Structure formats: C-alpha cells, structure tokens
mmCIF file of C-alpha atoms in Angstrom:
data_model
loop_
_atom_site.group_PDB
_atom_site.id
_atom_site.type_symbol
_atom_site.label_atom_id
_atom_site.label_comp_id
_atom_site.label_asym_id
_atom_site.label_seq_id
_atom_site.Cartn_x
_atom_site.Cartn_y
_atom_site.Cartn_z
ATOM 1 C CA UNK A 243 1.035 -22.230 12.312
ATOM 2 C CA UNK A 244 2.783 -20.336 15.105
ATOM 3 C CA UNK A 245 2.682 -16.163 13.941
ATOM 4 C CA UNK A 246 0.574 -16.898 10.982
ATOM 5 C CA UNK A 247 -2.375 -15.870 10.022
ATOM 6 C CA UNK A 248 -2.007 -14.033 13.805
ATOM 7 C CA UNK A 249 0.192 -11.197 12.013
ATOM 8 C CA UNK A 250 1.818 -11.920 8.604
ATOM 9 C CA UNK A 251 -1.836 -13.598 7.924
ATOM 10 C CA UNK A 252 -3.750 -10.192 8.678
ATOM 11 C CA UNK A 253 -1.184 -8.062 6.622
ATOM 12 C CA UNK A 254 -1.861 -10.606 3.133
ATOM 13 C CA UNK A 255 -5.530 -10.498 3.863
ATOM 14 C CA UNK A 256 -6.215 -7.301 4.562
ATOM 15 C CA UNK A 257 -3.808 -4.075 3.269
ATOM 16 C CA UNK A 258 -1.856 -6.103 0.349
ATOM 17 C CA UNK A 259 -0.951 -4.191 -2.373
ATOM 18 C CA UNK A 260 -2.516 -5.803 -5.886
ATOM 19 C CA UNK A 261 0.338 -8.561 -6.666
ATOM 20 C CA UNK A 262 2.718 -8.091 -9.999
ATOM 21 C CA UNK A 263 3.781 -11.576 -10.325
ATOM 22 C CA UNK A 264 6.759 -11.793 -12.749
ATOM 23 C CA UNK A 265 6.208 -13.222 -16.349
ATOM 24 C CA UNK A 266 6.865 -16.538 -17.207
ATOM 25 C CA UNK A 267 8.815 -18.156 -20.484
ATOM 26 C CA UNK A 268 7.507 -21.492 -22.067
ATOM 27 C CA UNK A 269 10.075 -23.622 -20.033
ATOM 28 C CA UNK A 270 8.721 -22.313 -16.795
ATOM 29 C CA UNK A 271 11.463 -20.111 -16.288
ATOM 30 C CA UNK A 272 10.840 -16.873 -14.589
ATOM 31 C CA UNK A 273 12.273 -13.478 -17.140
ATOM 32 C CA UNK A 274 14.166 -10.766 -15.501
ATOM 33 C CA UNK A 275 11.814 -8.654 -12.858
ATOM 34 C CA UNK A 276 11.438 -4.846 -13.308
ATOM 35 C CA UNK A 277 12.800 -2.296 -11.568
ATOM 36 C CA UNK A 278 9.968 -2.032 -9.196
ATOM 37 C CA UNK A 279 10.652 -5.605 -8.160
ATOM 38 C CA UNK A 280 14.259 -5.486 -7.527
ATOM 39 C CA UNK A 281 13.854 -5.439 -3.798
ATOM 40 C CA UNK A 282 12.421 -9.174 -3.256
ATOM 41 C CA UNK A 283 15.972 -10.381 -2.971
ATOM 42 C CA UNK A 284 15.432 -10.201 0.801
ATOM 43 C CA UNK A 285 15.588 -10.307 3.545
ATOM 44 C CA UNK A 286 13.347 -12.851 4.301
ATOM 45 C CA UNK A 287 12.226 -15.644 7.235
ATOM 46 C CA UNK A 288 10.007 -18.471 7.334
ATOM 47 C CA UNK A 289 7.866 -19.030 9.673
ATOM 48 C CA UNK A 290 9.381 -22.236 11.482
ATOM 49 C CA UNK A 291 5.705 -23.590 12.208
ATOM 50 C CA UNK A 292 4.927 -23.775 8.458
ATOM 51 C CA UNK A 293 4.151 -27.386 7.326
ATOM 52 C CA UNK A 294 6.621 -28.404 4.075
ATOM 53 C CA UNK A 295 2.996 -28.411 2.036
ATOM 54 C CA UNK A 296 1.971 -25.061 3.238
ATOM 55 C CA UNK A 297 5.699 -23.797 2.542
ATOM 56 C CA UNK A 298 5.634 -25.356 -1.083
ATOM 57 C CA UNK A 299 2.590 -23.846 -1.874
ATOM 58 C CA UNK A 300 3.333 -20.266 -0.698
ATOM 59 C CA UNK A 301 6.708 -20.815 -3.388
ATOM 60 C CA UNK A 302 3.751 -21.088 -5.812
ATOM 61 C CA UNK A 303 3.074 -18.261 -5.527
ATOM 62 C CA UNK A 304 5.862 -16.489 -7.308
ATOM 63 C CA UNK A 305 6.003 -13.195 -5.596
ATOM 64 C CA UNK A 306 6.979 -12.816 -2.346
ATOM 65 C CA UNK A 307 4.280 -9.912 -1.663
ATOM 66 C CA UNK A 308 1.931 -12.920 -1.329
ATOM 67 C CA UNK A 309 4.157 -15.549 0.982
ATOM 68 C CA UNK A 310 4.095 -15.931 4.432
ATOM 69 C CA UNK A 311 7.526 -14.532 5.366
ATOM 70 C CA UNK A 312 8.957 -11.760 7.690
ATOM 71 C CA UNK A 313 12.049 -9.618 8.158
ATOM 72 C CA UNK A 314 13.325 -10.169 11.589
ATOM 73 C CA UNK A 315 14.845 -13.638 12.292
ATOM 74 C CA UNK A 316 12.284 -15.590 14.361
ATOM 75 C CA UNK A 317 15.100 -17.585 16.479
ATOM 76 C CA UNK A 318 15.511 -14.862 18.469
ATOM 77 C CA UNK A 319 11.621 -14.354 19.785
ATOM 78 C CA UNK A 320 8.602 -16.104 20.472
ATOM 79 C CA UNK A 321 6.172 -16.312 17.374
ATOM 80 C CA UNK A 322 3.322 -17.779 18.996
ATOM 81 C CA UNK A 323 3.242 -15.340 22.240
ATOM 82 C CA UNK A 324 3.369 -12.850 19.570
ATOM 83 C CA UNK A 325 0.513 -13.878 17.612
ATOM 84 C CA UNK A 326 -1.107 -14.154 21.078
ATOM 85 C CA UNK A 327 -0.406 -10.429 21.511
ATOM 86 C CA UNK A 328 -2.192 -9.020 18.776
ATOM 87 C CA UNK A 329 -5.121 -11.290 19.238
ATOM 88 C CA UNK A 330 -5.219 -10.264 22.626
ATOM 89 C CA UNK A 331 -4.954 -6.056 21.333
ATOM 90 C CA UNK A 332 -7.817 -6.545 19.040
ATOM 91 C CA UNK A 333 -9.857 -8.663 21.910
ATOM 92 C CA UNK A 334 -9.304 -6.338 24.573
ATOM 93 C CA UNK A 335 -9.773 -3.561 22.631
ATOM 94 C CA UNK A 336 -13.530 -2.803 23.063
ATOM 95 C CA UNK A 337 -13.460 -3.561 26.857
ATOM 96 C CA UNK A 338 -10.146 -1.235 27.748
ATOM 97 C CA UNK A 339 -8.910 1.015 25.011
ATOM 98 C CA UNK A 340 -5.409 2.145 24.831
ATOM 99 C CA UNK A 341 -4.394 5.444 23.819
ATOM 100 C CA UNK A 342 -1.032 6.261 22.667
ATOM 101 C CA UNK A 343 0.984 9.062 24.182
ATOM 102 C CA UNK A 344 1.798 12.046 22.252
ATOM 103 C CA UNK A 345 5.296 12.165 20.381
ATOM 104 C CA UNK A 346 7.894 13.876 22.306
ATOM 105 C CA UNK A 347 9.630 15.935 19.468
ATOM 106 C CA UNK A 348 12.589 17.631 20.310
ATOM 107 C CA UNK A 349 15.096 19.260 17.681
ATOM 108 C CA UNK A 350 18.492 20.530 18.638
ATOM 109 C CA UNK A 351 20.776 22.201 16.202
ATOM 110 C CA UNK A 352 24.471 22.672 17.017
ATOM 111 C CA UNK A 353 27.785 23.012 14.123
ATOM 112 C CA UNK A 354 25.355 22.360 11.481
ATOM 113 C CA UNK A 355 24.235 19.060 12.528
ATOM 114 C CA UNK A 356 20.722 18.757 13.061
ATOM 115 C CA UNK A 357 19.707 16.418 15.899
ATOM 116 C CA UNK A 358 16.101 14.923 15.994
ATOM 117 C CA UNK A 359 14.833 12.579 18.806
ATOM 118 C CA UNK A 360 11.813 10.671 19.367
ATOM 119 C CA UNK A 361 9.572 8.931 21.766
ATOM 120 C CA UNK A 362 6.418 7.668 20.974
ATOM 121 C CA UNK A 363 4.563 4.891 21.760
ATOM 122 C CA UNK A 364 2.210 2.002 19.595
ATOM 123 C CA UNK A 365 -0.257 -0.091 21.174
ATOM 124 C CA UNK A 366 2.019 -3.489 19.714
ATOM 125 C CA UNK A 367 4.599 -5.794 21.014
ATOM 126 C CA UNK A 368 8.690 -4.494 19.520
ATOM 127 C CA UNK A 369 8.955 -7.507 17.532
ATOM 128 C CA UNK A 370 5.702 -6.259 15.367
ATOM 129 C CA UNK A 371 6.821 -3.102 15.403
ATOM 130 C CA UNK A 372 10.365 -3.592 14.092
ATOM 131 C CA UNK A 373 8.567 -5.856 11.656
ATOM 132 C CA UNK A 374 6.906 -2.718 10.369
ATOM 133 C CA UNK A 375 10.328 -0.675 10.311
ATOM 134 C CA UNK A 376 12.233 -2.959 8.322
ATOM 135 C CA UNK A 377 9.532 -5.436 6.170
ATOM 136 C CA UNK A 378 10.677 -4.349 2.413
ATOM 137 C CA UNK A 379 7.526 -5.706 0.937
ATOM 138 C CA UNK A 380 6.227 -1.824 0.791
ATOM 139 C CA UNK A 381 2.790 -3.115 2.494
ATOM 140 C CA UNK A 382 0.778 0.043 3.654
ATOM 141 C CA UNK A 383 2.342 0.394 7.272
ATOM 142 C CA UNK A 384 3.114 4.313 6.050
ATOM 143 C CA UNK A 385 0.279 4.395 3.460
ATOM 144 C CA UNK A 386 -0.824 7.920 2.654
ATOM 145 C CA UNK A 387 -3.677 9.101 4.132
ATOM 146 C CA UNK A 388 -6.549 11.837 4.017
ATOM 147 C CA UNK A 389 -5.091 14.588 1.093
ATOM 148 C CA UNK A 390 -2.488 12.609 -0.271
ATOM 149 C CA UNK A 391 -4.747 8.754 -0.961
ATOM 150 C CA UNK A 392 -5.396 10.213 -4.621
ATOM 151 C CA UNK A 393 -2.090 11.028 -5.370
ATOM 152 C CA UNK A 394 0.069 8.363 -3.935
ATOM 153 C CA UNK A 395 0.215 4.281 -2.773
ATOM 154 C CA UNK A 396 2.422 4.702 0.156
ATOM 155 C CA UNK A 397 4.486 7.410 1.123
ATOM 156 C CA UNK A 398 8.000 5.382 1.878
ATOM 157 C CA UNK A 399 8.766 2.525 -0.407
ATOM 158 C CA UNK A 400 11.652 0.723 -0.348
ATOM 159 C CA UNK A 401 13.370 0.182 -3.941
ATOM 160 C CA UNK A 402 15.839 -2.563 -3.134
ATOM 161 C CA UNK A 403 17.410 -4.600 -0.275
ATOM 162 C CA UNK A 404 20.570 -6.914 -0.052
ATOM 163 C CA UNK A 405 22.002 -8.566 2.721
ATOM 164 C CA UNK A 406 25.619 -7.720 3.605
ATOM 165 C CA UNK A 407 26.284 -9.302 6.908
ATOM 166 C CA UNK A 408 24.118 -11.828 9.002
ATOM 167 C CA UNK A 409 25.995 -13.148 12.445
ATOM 168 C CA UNK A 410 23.723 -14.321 14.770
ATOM 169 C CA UNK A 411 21.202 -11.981 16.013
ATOM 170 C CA UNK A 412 22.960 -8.945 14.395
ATOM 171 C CA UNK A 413 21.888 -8.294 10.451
ATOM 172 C CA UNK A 414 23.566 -5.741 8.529
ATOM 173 C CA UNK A 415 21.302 -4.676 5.320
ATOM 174 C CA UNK A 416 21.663 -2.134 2.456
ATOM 175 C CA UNK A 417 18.370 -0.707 1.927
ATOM 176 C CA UNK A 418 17.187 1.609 -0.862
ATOM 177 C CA UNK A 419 14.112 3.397 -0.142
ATOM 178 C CA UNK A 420 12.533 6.428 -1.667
ATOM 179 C CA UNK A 421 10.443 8.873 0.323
ATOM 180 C CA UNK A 422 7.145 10.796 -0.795
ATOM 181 C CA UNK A 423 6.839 14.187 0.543
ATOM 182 C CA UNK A 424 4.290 17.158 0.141
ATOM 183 C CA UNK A 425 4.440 20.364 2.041
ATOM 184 C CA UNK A 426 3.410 24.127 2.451
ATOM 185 C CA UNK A 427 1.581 23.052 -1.630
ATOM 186 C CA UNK A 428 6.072 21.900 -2.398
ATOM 187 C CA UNK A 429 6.071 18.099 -3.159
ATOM 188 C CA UNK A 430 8.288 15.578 -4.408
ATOM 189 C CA UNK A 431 10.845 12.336 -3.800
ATOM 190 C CA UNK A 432 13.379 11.611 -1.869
ATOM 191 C CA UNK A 433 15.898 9.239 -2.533
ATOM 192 C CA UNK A 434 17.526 7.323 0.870
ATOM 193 C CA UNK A 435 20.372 5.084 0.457
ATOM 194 C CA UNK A 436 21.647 3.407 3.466
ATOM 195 C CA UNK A 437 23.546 0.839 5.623
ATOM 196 C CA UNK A 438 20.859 -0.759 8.523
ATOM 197 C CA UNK A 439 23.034 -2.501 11.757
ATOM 198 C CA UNK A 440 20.094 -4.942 13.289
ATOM 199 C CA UNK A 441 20.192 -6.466 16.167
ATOM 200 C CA UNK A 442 16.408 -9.091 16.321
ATOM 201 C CA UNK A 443 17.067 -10.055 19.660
ATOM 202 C CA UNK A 444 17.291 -6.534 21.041
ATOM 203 C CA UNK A 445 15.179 -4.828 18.626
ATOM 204 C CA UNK A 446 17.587 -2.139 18.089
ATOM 205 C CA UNK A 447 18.822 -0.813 14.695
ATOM 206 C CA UNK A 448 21.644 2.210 13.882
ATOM 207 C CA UNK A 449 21.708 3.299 9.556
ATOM 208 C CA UNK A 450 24.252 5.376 8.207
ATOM 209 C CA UNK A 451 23.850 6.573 4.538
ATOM 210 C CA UNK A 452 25.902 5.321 1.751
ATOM 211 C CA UNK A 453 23.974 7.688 -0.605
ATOM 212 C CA UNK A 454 21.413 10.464 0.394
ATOM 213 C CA UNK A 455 20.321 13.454 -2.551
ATOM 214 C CA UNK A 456 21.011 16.286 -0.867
ATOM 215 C CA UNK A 457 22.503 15.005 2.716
ATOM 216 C CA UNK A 458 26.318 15.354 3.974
ATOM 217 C CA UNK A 459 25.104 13.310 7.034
ATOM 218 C CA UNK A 460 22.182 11.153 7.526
ATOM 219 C CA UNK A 461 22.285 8.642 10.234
ATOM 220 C CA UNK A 462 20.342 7.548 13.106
ATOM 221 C CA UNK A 463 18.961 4.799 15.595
ATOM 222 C CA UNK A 464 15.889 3.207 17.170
ATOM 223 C CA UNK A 465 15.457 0.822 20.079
ATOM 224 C CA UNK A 466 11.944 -0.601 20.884
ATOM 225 C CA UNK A 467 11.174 -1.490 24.585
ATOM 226 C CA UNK A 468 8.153 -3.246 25.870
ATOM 227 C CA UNK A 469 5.724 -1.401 27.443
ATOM 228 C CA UNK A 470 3.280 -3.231 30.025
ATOM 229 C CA UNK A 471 0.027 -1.394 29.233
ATOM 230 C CA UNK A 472 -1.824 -3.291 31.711
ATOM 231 C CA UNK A 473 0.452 -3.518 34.339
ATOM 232 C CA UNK A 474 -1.425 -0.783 36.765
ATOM 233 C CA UNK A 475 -4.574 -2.548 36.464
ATOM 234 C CA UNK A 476 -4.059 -6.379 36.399
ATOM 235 C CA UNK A 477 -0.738 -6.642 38.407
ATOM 236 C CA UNK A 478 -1.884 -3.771 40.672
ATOM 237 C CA UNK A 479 1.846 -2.695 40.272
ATOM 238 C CA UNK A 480 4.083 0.593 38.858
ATOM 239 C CA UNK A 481 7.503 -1.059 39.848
ATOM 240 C CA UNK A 482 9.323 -2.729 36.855
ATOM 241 C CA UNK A 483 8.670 -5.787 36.293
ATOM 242 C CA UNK A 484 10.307 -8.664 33.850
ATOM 243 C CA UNK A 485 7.819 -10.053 30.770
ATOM 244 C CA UNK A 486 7.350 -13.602 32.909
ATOM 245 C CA UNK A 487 6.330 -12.085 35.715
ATOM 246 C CA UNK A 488 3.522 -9.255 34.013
ATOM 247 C CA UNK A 489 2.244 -12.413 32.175
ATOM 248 C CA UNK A 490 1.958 -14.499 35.538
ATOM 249 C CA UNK A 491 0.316 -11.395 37.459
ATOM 250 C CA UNK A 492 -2.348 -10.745 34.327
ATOM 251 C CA UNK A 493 -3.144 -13.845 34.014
ATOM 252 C CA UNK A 494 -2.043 -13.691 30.378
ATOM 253 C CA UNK A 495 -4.613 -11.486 29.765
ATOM 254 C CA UNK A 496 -1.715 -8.519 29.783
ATOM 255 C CA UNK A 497 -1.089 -6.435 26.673
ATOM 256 C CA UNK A 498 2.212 -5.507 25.306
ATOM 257 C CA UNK A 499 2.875 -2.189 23.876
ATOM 258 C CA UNK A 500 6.318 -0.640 22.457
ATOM 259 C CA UNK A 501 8.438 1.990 23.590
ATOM 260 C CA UNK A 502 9.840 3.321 20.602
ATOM 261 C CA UNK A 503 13.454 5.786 21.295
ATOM 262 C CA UNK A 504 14.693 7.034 17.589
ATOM 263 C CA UNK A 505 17.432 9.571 16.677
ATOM 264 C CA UNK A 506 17.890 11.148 13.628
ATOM 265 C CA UNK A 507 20.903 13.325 12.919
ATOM 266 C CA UNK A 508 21.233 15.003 9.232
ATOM 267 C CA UNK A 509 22.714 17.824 7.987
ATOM 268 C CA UNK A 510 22.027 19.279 4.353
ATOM 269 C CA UNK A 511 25.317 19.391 1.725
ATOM 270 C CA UNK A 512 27.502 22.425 2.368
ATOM 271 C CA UNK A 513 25.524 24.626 -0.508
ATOM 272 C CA UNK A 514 22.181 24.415 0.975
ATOM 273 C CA UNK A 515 23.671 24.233 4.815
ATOM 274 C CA UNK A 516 22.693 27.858 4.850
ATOM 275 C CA UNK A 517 19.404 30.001 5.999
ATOM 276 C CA UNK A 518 16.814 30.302 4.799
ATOM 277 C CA UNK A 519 17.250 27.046 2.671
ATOM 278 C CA UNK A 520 18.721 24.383 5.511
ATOM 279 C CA UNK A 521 15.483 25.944 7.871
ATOM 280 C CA UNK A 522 13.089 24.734 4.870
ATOM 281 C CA UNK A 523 15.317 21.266 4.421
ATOM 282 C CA UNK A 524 14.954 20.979 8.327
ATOM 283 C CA UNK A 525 11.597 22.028 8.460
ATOM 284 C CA UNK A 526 10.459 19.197 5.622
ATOM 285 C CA UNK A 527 12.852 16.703 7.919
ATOM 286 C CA UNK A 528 10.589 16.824 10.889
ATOM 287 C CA UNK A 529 7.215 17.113 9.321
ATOM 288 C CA UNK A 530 7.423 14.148 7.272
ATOM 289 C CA UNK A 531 9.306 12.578 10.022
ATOM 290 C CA UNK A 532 5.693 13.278 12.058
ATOM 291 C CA UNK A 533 3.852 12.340 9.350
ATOM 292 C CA UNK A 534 5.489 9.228 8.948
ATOM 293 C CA UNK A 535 4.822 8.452 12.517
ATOM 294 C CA UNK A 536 1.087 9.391 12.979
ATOM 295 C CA UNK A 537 1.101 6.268 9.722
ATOM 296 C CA UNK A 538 1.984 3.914 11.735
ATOM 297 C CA UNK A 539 -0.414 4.987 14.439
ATOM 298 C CA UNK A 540 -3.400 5.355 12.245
ATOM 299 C CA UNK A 541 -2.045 1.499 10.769
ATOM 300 C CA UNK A 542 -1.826 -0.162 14.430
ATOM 301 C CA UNK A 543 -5.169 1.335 15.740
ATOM 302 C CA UNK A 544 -6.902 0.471 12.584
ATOM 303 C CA UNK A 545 -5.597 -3.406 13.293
ATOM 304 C CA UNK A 546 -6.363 -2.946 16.750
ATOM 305 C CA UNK A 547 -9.840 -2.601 16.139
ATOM 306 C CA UNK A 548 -10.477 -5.595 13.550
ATOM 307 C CA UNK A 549 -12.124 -8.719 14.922
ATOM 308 C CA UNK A 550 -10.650 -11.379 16.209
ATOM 309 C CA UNK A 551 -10.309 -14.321 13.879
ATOM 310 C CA UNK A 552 -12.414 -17.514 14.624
#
C-alpha cells in the first residue's frame, strides 16, 4: 500500500492522540463538530496505493485523526521510495547511527525587525519532514516533553485549516495554530494566524500572518534539501551527487536525511517594540523556537530507533 503503514501507518499506531469521533443523530447524520475539531476540513491526500475497500473503510472511521491520509500532495514524490527510507533509518540504525548536527542559531536585529535563521538537520527524507511541518492532525511531532508532559498534550496545535489556492504543485493554506509556551516560571498561549505558500515538489514553504496577538510582522520561510548521510561511506564520495546516482553507488542501502534552511522575521506591535519588553518578546521567540526544534529531534530519533515492521 505504497507509504502506508511505512509512515502514516507508524504515526496511527504508535503516537495517536485518543480519537473524539463526532456524535451521530438517528438518521446517521453526523451533528456539528466542536471547536476543537474545526480543523479536519483539510488539507488532506490519499494515498494513491489504497485499495477502494481499504479507502471505504478508513471513511468508517469518521475522524480523520484515524485515516490514512497526508498533507503534501503525493503526485509530486515517490511514496514507496519514501516508505523505503524510513524502513531503511530504523534498519540501519543499530549498525551506523546518525547524529544530527547542532542548530546553527543566529539572530540579527536591525529597524526593529527581528531576523531569526536556522539550519538544522533530521535524520529523515524532506518529504517526511514537511509532512511533520504542515500535517494539521496535531499528532505529537512537537509533543511536550520532560517538565511540561503533566501540564500539556502538545505544545503547537493547529486550531483550523482551509484551503485557499491549490495549482499544481503550489498550495496556498490558511492555518490557525496556537502555541504553548513556558519560560523563566512565565507561561501561556499564543495565538498564530497565517497564510502558508507550499510548493510539494520543492519542499519549500513562505507564511505571512493574517492575524498574530501581539506581532506587527510575522513571516518567514523553510526549504528542506536532501542530505546523503551515507554518501562518504558507501559511494566513497564528498562531491555532489544527484538522488539516482547516491542510490546506484549505495546500493540502495543509502539513507536520506534533510537539510532544513528556515527564516523567521517578527517584530512585536509598536507598544511593546521597546526595551526591556521587545528583549523578553524576542527572547521567548527563540527559545520556544529551539524548543520546538529539539521536538522534532527527540520525535525522529525516537522513530528511528523502533523496529522494523515484519
């Protein structure tokens, strides 16, 4: 069944969130969803391997926390190699671990504007990892960890998505998300409103806010790259290389990483655009913005290292 149960499969069987399945009337019909389920409008992908049966019965299900779907439009990649890819992460794991890089952090500040860019890297393939960026189903990709797991589910949920624009490989989504945040003993929510430009064939993304609590600006980008972890050692190579030929040189047996690039520019509204509140707004910015980011490191390792499914 092409990416599934390869990666969707894993994410239903192992880190779901307990399902809320809406409330049916006596003539089947479904009653209006809360609040909390506003954001299953989409956007949403089938898998094009899934059987008619196996695609009837996920509709069943009547929440779309439980169906096999995903975010990023599969005609523009290949589901299969991808599946491939994280079998091959959690196979090779044992044999040749993978350690990520360290974040490269660096914040610039100039008229106001506060500039934040980021490169990291995660031991998956782009397509996975933009997956994880955009999926809307709040499953625990930025789930709160050590001090916070008694006090919250997952630190960024998203609230509501709708379509606006979809023309080829380009998407353009509004996105309502709300961010948890806790820091120096402070702690509390932060609304995020926003306009997401995709591109699934790239794996590239630019947001602009349409509404953000406290923001004048708030805007960004990301681009993921592959990264040919193996390269050096089965290819016997450093110079670059296309995907075709690192598979032909490893034998297949190569693993695919990401080479995540992000910018973040905000700047607080004029009234708190002053010191020593806009160093405190600035200073909760990047923090979290770590913290969000060692998430989905602690979420791809922990995959990394689960068995391989018979």
């Amino acid at each position: 069944m092409g990416i599934f149960p390869g990666f969707s499969g894993w994410i239903n069987q192992n880190i779901q969130q307990p399902l809320k399945t809406s409330k049916r009337s006596k003539n089947g019909k479904s009653t209006s969803v809360s609040e909390e389920d506003r954001y299953i409008q989409g956007p949403w992908y089938w898998d094009p391997d899934l059987s008619p049966k196996e695609k009837a019965e996920s509709l069943e299900l009547d929440h779309v926390k439980s169906m096999p779907l995903l975010s990023t439009d599969p005609k523009y990649y290949d589901l299969d190699e991808l599946a491939r890819q994280n079998e091959l992460w959690k196979s090779e794991n044992e044999k040749h671990p993978w350690n990520d890089a360290p974040d490269k952090v660096k914040v610039k500040t100039k008229k106001g504007l506060c500039h934040l860019n980021i490169d990291f890297t995660l031991g998956s393939p782009p397509q996975a990892v933009d997956e994880m960026f955009t999926n809307p189903r709040n499953l625990t990709f930025f789930h709160s960890m050590g001090k916070y797991k008694n006090h919250w589910r997952t630190r960024l949920d998203t609230i509501a998505t709708k379509v606006l624009k979809k023309d080829g490989p380009r998407q353009i989504t509004e996105v309502e998300k709300v961010l948890r945040w806790k820091i120096l003993g402070y702690n509390g929510t932060f609304p995020i409103h926003v306009i997401i430009d995709e591109n699934h064939q790239k794996v590239t993304a630019t947001y602009k806010k349409v509404k953000v609590k406290y923001m004048k600006v708030f805007e960004g980008s990301w681009k993921m790259e592959p990264l040919y972890v193996d390269q050096e050692r089965l290819c016997k190579s450093r110079s670059r290389i296309s995907e075709e030929e690192y598979k032909k040189c490893s034998g297949g047996k190569g693993r695919i990483g990401s080479k995540v690039t992000m910018e973040h520019i905000f700047q607080p509204s004029s009234f708190l655009n002053v010191p020593p509140v806009s160093w405190f707004i600035r200073g909760i910015a990047v923090k979290v913005t770590k913290v969000l980011l060692q998430d989905l490191r602690e979420f791809v390792t922990t995959m990394n290292k689960m068995k391989v499914l018979d």
